[in-house]
Short mmCIF file of C-alpha atoms and ligand atoms in Angstrom, two decimals:
data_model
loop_
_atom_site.label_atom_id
_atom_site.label_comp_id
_atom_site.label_asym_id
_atom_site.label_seq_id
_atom_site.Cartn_x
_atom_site.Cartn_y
_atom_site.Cartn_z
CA UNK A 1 -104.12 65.41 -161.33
CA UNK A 2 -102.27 65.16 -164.33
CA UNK A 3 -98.80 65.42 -164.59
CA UNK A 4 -98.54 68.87 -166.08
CA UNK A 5 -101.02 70.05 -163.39
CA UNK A 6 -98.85 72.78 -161.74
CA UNK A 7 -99.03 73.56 -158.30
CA UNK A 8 -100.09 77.59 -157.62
CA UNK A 9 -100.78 80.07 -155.05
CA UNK A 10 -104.00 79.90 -153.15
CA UNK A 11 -105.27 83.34 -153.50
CA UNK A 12 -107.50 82.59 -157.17
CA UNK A 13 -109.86 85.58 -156.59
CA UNK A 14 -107.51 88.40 -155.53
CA UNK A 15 -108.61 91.04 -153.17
CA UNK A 16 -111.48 93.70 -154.50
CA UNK A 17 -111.33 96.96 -152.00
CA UNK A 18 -108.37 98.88 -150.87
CA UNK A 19 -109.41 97.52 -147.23
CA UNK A 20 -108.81 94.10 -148.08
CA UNK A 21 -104.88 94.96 -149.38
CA UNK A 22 -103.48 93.63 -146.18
CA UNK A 23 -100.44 91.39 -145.71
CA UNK A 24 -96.90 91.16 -147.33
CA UNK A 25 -96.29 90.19 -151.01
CA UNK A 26 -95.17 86.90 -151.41
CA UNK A 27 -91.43 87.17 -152.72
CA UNK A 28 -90.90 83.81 -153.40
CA UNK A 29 -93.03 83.98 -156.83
CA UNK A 30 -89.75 85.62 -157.75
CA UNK A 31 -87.67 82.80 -157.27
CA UNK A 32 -88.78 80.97 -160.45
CA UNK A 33 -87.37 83.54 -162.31
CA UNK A 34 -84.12 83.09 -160.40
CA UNK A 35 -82.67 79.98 -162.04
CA UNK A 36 -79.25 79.83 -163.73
CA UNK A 37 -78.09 77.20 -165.67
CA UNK A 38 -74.24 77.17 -166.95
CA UNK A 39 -73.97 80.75 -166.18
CA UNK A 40 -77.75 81.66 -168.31
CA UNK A 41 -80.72 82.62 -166.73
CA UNK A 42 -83.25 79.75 -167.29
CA UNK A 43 -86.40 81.49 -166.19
CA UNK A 44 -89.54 78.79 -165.58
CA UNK A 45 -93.47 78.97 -166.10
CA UNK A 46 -95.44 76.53 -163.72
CA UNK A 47 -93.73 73.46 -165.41
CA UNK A 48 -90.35 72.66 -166.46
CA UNK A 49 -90.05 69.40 -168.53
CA UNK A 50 -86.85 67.37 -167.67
CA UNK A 51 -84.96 64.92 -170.33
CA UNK A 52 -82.42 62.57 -168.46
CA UNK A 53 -80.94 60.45 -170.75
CA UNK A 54 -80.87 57.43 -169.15
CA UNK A 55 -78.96 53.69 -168.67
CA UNK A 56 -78.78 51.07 -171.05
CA UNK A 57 -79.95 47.82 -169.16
CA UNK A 58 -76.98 45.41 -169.55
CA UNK A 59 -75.09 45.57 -166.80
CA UNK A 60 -74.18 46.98 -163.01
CA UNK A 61 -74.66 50.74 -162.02
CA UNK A 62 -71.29 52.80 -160.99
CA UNK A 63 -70.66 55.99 -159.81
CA UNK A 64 -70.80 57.93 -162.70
CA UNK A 65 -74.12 57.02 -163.49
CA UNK A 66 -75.36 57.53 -160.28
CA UNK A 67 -73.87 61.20 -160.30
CA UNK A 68 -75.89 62.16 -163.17
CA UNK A 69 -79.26 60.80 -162.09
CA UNK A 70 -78.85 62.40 -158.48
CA UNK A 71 -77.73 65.58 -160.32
CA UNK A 72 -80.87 65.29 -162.22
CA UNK A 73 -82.82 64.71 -159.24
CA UNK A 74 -81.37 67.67 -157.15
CA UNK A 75 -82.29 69.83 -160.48
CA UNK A 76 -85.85 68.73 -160.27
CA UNK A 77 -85.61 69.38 -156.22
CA UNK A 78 -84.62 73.00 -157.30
CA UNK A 79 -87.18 73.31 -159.26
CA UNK A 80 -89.84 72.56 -157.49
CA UNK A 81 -88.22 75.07 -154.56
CA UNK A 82 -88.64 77.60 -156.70
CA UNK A 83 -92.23 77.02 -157.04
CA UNK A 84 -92.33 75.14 -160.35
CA UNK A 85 -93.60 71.92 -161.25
CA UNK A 86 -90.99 69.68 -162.32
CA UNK A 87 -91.94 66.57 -165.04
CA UNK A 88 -88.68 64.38 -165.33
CA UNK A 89 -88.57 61.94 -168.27
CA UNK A 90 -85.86 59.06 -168.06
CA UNK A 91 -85.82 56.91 -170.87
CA UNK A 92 -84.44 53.45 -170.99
CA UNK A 93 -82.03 52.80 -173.91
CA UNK A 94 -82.97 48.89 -174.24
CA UNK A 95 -82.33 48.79 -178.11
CA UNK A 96 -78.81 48.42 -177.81
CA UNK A 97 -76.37 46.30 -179.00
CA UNK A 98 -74.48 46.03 -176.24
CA UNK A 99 -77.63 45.11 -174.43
CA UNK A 100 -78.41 42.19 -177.21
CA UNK A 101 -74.91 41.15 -177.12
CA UNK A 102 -75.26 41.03 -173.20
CA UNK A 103 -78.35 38.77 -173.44
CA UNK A 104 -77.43 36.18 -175.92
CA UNK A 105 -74.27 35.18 -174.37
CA UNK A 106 -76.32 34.97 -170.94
CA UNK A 107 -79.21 32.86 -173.24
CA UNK A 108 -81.97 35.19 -172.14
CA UNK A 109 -84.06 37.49 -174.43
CA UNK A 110 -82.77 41.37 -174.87
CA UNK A 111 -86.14 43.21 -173.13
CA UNK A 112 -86.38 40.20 -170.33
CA UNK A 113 -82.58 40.70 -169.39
CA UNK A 114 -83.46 44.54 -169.66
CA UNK A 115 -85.84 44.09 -166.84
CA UNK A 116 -83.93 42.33 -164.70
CA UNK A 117 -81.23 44.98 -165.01
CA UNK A 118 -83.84 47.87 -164.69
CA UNK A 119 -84.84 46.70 -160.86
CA UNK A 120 -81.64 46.31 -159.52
CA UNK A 121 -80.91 49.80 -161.00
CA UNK A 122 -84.45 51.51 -159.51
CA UNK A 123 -83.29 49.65 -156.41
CA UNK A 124 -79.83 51.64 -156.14
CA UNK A 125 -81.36 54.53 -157.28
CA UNK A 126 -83.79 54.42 -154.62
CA UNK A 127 -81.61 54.10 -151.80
CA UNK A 128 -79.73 57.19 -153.30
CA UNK A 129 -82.68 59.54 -152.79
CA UNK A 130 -83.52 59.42 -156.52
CA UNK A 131 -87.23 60.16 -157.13
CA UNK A 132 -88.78 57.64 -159.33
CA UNK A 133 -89.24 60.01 -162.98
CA UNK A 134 -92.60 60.91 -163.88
CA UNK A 135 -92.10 58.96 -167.01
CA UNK A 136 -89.87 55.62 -167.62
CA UNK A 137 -89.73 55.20 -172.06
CA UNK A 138 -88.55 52.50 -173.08
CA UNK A 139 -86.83 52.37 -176.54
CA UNK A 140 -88.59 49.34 -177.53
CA UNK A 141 -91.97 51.26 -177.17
CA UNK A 142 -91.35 54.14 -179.34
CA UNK A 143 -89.98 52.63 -182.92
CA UNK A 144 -92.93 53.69 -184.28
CA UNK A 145 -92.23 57.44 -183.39
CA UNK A 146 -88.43 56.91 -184.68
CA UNK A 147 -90.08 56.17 -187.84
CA UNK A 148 -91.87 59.12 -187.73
CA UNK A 149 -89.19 61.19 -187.24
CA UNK A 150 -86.93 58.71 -189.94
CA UNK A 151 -90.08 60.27 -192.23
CA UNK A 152 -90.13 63.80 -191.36
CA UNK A 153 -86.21 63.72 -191.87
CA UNK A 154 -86.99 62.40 -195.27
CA UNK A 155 -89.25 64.67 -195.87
CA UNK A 156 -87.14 68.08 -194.87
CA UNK A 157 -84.51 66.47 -197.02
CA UNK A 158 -82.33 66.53 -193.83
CA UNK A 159 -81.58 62.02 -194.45
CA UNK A 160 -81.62 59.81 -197.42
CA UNK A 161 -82.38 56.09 -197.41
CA UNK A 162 -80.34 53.56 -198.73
CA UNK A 163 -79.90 49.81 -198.50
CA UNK A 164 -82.33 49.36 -195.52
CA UNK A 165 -81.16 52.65 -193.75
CA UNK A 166 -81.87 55.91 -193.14
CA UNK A 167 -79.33 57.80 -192.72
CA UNK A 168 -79.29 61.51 -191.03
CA UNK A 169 -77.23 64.30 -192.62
CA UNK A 170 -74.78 64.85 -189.60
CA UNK A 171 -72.72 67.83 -191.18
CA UNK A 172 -75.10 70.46 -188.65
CA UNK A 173 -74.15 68.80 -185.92
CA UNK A 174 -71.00 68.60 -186.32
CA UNK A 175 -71.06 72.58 -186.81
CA UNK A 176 -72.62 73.18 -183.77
CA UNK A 177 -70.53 70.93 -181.59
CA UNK A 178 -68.03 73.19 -182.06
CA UNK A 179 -65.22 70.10 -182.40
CA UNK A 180 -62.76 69.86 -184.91
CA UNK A 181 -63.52 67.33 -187.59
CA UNK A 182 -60.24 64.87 -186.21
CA UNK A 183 -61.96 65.31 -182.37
CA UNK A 184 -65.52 64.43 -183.61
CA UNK A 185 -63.94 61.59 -185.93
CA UNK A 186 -62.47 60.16 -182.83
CA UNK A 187 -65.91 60.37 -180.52
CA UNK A 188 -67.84 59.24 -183.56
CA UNK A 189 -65.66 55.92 -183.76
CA UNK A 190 -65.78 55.55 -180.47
CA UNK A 191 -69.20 56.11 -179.76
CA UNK A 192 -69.96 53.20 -183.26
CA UNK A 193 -71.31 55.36 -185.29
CA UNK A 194 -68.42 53.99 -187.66
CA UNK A 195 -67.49 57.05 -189.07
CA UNK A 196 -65.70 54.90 -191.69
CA UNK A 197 -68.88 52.95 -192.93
CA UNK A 198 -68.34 53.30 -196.63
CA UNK A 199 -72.47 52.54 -197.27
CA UNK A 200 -73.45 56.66 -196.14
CA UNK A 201 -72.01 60.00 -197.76
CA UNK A 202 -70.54 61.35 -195.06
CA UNK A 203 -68.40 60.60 -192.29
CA UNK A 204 -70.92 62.30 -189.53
CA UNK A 205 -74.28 60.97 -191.01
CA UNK A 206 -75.68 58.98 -188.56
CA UNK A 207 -78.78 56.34 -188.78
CA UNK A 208 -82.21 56.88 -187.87
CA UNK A 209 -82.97 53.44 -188.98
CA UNK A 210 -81.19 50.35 -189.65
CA UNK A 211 -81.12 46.39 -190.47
CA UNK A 212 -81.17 44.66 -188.41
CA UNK A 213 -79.50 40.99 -188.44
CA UNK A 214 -81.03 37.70 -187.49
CA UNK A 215 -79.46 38.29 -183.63
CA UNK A 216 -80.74 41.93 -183.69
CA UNK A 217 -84.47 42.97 -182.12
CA UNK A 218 -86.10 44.00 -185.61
CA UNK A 219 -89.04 46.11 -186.81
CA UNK A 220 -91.10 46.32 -189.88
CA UNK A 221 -90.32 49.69 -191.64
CA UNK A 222 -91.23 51.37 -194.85
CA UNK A 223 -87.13 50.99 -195.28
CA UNK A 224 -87.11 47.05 -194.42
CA UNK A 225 -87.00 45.24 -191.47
CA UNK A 226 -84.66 47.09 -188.99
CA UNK A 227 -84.40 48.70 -185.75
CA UNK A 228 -83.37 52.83 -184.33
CA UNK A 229 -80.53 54.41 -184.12
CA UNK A 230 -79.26 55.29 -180.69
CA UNK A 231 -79.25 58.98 -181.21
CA UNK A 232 -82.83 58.68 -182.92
CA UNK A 233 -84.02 56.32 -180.14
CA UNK A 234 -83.83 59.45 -177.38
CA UNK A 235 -84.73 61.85 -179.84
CA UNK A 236 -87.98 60.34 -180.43
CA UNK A 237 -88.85 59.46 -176.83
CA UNK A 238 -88.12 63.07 -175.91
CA UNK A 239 -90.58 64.66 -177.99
CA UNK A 240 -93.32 61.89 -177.49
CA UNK A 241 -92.95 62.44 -174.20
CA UNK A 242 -92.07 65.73 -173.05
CA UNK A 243 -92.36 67.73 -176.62
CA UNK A 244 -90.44 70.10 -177.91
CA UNK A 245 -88.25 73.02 -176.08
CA UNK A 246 -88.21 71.05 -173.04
CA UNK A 247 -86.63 73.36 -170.63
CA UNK A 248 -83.44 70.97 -169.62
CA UNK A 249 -81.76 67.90 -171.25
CA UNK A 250 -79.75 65.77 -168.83
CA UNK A 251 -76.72 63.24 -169.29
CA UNK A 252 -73.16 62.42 -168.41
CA UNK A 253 -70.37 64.86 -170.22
CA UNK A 254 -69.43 61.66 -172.48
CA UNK A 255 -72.94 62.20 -174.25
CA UNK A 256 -72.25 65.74 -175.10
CA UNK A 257 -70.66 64.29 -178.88
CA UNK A 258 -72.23 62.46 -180.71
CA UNK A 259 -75.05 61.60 -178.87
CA UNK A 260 -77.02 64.90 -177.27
CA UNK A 261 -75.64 66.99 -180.59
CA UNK A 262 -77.18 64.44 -182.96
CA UNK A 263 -80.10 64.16 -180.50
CA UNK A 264 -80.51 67.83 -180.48
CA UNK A 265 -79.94 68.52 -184.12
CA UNK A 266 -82.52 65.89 -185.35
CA UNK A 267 -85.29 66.94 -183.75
CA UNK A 268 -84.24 70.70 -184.91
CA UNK A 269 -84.61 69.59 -188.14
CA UNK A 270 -87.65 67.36 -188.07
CA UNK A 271 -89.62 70.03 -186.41
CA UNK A 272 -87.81 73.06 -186.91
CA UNK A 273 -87.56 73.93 -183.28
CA UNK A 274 -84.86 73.62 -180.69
CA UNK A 275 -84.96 70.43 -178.08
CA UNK A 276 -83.88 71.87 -175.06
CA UNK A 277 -83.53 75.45 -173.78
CA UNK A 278 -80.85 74.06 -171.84
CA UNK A 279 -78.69 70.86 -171.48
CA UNK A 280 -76.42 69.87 -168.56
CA UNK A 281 -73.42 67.63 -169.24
CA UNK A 282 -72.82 66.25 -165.44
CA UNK A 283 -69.10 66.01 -165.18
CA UNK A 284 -67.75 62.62 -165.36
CA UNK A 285 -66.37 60.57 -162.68
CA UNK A 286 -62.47 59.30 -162.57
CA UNK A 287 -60.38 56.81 -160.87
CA UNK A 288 -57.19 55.68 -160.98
CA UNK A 289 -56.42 58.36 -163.76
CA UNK A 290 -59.26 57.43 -165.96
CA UNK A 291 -62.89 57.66 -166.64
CA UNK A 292 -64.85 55.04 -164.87
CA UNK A 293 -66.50 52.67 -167.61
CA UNK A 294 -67.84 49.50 -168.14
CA UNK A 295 -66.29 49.14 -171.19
CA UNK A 296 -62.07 49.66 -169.45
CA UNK A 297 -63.71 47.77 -166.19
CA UNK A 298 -61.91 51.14 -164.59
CA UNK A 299 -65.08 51.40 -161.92
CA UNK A 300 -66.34 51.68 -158.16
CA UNK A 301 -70.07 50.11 -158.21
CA UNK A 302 -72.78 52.09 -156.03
CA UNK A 303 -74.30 48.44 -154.75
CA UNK A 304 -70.25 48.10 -153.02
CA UNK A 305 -70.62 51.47 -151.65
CA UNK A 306 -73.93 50.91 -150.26
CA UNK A 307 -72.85 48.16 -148.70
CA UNK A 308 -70.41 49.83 -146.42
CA UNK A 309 -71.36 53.23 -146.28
CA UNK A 310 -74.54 55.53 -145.78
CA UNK A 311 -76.76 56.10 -148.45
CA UNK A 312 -76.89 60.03 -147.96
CA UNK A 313 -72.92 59.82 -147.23
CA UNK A 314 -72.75 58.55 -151.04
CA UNK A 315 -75.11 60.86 -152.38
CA UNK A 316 -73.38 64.03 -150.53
CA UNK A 317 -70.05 62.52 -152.19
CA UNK A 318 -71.91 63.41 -155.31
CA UNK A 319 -73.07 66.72 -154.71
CA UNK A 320 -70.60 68.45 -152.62
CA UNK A 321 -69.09 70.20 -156.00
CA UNK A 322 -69.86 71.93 -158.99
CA UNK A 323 -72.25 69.80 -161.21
CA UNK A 324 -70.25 70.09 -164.42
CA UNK A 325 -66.95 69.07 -163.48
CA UNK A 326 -64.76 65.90 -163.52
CA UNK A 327 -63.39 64.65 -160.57
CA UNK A 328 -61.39 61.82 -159.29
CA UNK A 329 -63.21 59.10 -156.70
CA UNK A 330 -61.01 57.80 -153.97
CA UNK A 331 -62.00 56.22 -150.47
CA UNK A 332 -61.07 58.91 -148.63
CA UNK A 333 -63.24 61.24 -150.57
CA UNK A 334 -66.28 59.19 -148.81
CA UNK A 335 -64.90 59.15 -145.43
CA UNK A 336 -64.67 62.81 -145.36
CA UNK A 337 -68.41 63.15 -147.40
CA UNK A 338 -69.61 61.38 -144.43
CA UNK A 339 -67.93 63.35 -141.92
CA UNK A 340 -69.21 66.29 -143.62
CA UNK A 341 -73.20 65.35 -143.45
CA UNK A 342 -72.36 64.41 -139.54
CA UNK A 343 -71.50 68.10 -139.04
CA UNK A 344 -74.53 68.93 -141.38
CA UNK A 345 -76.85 66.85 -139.59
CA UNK A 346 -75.20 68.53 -135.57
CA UNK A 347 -75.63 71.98 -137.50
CA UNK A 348 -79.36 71.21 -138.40
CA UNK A 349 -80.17 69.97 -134.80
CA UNK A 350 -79.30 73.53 -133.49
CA UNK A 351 -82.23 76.75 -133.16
CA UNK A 352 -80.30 79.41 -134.50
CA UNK A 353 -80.07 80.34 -138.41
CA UNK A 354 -81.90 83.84 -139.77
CA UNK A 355 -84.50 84.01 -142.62
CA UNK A 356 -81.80 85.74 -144.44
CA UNK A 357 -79.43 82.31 -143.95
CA UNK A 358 -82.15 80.42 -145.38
CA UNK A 359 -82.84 82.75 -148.08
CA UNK A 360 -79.25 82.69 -148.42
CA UNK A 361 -79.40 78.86 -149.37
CA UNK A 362 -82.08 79.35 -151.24
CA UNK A 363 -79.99 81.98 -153.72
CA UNK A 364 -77.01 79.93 -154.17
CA UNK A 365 -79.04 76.25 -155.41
CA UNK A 366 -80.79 78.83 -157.91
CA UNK A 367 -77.59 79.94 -159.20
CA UNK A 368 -76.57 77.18 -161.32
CA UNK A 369 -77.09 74.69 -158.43
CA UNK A 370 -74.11 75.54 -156.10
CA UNK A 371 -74.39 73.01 -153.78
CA UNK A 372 -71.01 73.23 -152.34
CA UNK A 373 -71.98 77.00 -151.46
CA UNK A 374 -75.11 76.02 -149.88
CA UNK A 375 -73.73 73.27 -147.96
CA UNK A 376 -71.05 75.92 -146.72
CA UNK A 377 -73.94 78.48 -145.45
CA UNK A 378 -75.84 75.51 -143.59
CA UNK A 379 -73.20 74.43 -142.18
CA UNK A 380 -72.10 77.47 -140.60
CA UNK A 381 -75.57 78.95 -139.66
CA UNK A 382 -77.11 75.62 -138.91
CA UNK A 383 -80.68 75.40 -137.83
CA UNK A 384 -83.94 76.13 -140.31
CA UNK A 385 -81.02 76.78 -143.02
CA UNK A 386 -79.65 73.55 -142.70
CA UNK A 387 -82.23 71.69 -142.05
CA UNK A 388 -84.00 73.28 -145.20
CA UNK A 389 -80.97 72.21 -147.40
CA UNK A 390 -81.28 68.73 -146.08
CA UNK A 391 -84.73 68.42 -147.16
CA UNK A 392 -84.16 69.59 -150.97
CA UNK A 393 -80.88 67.40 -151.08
CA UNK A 394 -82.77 64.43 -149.98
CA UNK A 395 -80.57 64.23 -147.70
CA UNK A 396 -82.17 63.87 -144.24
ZN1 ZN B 1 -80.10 59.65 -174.66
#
């Protein structure tokens, strides 16, 4: 079965005579019309094609990663409650020069480190609950479509090339980020795409393509030897993967500027059609005041969780709140996620619970995944309620 194959009710003939017209309508057919997304109906059809944007390979995994992939995962969970085939795509970002960096002071070729880095990270990820995507791109195997879409760009008139680049016309995304130019100037710079490079015309263009230098993974290119751009790299694996108007592009909130606007808008203009019906920015995880990120050192790692706590304890830390908000991570947090799935798990164990509880649960992960609401409803109705929002957490 392929991967687009959808799943589908069993009755393929219907009923002919009014004799036959026996039984109850199935309701739950309704359900895949049910979905909200940030507050907008996001109404599926048999599939629903998933973009995560996903790690670059260079180091650890910490909590804020792992919040957006089990997000992701609970969305495809949803989805497939509802009746609906999810596909999930999850690229690997391993052109990067962080990742090159990474490798050469470690003496150890970029994609070889990459894979090293990619099983320890399938390994946390697995003892999270995180499905394995249907599809793992790696950026390495997709330059060719970058240069398609470096070509098509060129074509629509939406880049110019120039001294081994091409460079995308960033002056639509900026419009539709809705930033002001000093707040974009500031994510652009700190994001490196070097707003102050005095080589493009604009402060917000963006490459496609670029050099690449003797340390630097490098391509032959109509343009020169070079390598993608980050924001290209995604761009490109989306659509070879998935197509266009996927129904929901995934990341972390610090990918909403630059990278899932210049993501979005390149595509837009390549093919003249939208990326995404919908995109969730999973809200970002603190400590001690600040974001957690490799690159302050400000982190909690999910392998030092794992080592002291349950799995499902972790992931319920993750869930237990609205997807798209920041929070702050301390200890106690965990200690009182875990005490929460031991109540879950002595509410599941009981007989009681109505359809209507379950159906209850059932309404409030469709409405813009309210997890916190559904945990609420299980835990005070236990029985086939809870032990139905176990399942589609992964958490049982
Ligand atoms: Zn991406």
């Amino acid at each position: 079965m392929s991967a687009f194959a959808a799943s589908g009710p069993a009755l393929t003939s219907g009923v002919v005579g009014l004799e036959g017209r026996v039984g109850d309508p199935d309701e739950s057919v309704l359900r895949s019309a049910s979905l909200r997304i940030g507050g907008s109906p996001l109404p599926l059809l048999a599939v629903a094609r998933v973009y995560v944007c996903g790690i670059t390979p260079y180091d650890v995994t910490h909590l804020g990663h792992a919040a957006t992939f089990v997000w992701a995962d609970v969305l495809a969970s949803v989805i497939r409650m509802a009746g609906v085939q999810p596909v999930v795509c999850r690229n690997v970002t391993d052109v990067d020069d962080v990742l090159t960096r990474a490798a050469r002071t470690r003496g150890r070729h970029y994609d070889e480190y990459a894979l090293g880095q990619e099983f320890v990270f399938h390994q946390h990820m697995s003892r999270l609950g995180v499905r394995r995507p249907d599809s793992e791109p790696r950026a390495r195997h997709h330059v060719t479509h970058v240069q398609q879409l470096a070509a098509a760009l060129l074509t629509s008139g939406h880049a110019y090339a120039r001294d081994g680049h091409v460079w995308f016309r960033g002056a639509g995304a900026l419009a539709a980020s809705g930033l002001t130019r000093e707040q974009a100037l500031v994510l652009s710079a700190d994001y490196g795409d070097q707003p102050d490079d005095p080589r493009k015309d604009d402060p917000f263009d963006v490459p496609v393509w670029r050099p690449s230098d003797e340390y630097d993974p490098a391509w032959p290119s109509p343009w020169g030897w070079g390598r993608p751009g980050w924001h290209a790299e995604c761009a490109a694996m989306a659509v070879a993967v998935l197509g266009h108007g996927i129904d929901a592009l995934v990341g972390g909130d610090d990918l909403t500027f630059p990278h899932h606007a210049y993501q979005s808008a390149m595509v837009e203009a390549a093919a003249g059609l939208p990326l995404a019906r919908s995109i969730l920015h999973v809200g970002g995880v603190h400590q001690d005041g600040a974001k957690m990120a490799k690159s302050t050192g400000n982190l909690t790692l999910v392998g030092d969780l794992l080592e002291t706590h349950a799995p499902a304890a972790v992931r319920l830390l993750l869930l237990d709140r609205r997807w798209d908000e920041p929070w702050e991570f301390s200890a106690p947090h965990l200690d009182e996620a875990a005490r929460r799935l031991d109540r879950l798990y002595a509410a599941a164990g009981g007989s009681t619970s109505s359809d209507s509880a379950a159906g209850a649960v059932t309404a409030r992960l469709l409405d813009d995944l309210d997890v916190p609401g559904a945990l609420d409803i299980a835990e005070s109705e236990g029985g086939a309620a809870a032990r139905q929002l176990l399942a589609t957490l992964s958490l049982s």
